[in-house]
Amino acid sequence: LAPGARAFVAWWLAGAAGGVLLGRHGYPHYFQQLLPPLALAAAAGGRRMLGGGGVDRWDRALRALAALVLVAGAWALLPLFAAPGGIRASWWDAGHIRLGVSADVAAWIRAHAPPGPGIFIAGSEPQIAYLTGRRLPTRWLATGTLATDAPGIAAERERWLAALDAPGVTVAVFCAADHSWREGASRPDIAAELRKRVLERLGRPPWRAAGAMPGYTIYVKFVGSGLDM
């Protein structure tokens, strides 16, 4: 790379690394923004190693940044594989719900929940629907986006809650972690009221608590004396 291009890649890599660090959670998809500048830096470094040549300040900066990114990535991702059981620790936020626990919840649902095409997720873990092969009944993937005072959002909250009565929705997952109910524009008071209403609905027939994992409660739908098929 030319000196000007190396400077650009160095700043790009630094900015992307800052974005990853600001995310705080260390989820794997947060690191995707690092791939383009890292690929360019790796290509330029490989060409230099094969073709020789001197090392200028931008080469040294790229090497230092790449090393920092690799160390930060290892720090963030290693606990995901080292934690016991289904609970995966995460960088800076040990109290948050883990992607590994989401997979365990999905496995429980596949093994024990009544059949049906739909699943209601009260929280911001839509990956559970994907892992179970079921569909969310509304277009809202993250509950926190419903906890705002945006125009028309109150009606959307009612439609979202009404999905609990949809015949094909036979399983519901309640996520207890606070971050599952927050987004950038969400209001704590609206989120608290929404949580309360969801729990009230899930606490009475035809819903019944059937399973639990750290941070999650799994509900299944019963009608009369049998499962709602």
XYZ file of C-alpha atoms in Angstrom, residues 57-152:
96
model
C 5.702 4.577 10.843
C 2.392 3.549 9.264
C 3.578 -0.059 9.030
C 4.424 0.020 12.706
C 1.075 1.628 13.522
C -0.830 -1.032 11.568
C 1.081 -3.812 13.307
C 0.409 -2.343 16.735
C -3.287 -1.841 15.987
C -3.653 -5.344 14.569
C -2.018 -6.808 17.669
C -4.307 -4.770 19.933
C -7.390 -5.900 18.026
C -6.354 -9.558 18.231
C -5.722 -9.316 21.975
C -9.068 -7.562 22.558
C -10.862 -10.143 20.423
C -9.316 -13.039 22.313
C -10.207 -11.383 25.612
C -13.818 -10.962 24.507
C -14.392 -14.357 22.918
C -12.389 -16.743 25.124
C -14.954 -16.721 27.983
C -17.637 -17.811 25.502
C -15.831 -21.141 25.204
C -14.428 -21.442 28.732
C -17.595 -21.049 30.833
C -19.098 -24.230 32.316
C -22.461 -25.635 31.338
C -24.673 -23.588 29.060
C -23.739 -20.254 30.584
C -21.176 -18.316 28.557
C -19.448 -15.415 30.282
C -19.123 -12.203 28.286
C -16.666 -9.335 28.372
C -17.588 -6.576 30.893
C -21.206 -7.713 31.257
C -21.193 -10.952 33.228
C -24.853 -10.477 34.212
C -26.202 -10.426 30.669
C -27.996 -13.240 28.923
C -25.568 -15.256 26.809
C -25.845 -16.468 23.268
C -24.930 -19.899 24.631
C -27.955 -19.891 26.945
C -30.145 -18.884 23.999
C -28.988 -22.041 22.239
C -29.837 -24.090 25.334
C -33.313 -22.528 25.485
C -33.865 -23.328 21.813
C -32.761 -26.923 22.374
C -35.246 -27.260 25.260
C -38.046 -25.901 23.076
C -37.235 -28.276 20.224
C -37.309 -31.211 22.639
C -40.269 -30.357 24.891
C -42.522 -27.589 23.521
C -45.812 -28.382 21.782
C -45.733 -28.220 17.992
C -46.639 -25.033 16.221
C -45.162 -22.613 13.707
C -44.939 -19.563 15.998
C -42.974 -18.448 19.042
C -43.418 -15.320 21.150
C -40.180 -13.758 22.402
C -40.578 -11.236 25.217
C -37.136 -9.697 25.018
C -34.472 -9.003 22.408
C -33.261 -12.503 21.576
C -34.783 -13.245 18.129
C -32.032 -15.806 17.537
C -34.101 -18.188 19.671
C -36.825 -18.194 17.001
C -34.236 -18.937 14.327
C -32.657 -21.734 16.359
C -36.044 -23.383 16.957
C -37.170 -23.098 13.333
C -40.256 -21.138 14.407
C -41.514 -17.759 13.246
C -42.064 -14.609 15.278
C -45.741 -13.580 15.020
C -44.986 -9.880 14.407
C -42.282 -7.846 12.705
C -40.790 -6.666 16.018
C -37.488 -8.417 16.690
C -36.434 -6.431 19.773
C -38.898 -5.646 22.544
C -36.960 -2.516 23.469
C -37.983 -0.874 20.203
C -41.603 -1.091 21.359
C -40.853 0.706 24.638
C -40.805 4.192 23.128
C -43.261 7.032 22.661
C -42.867 7.139 18.875
C -46.030 7.964 16.886
C -48.217 4.903 16.444
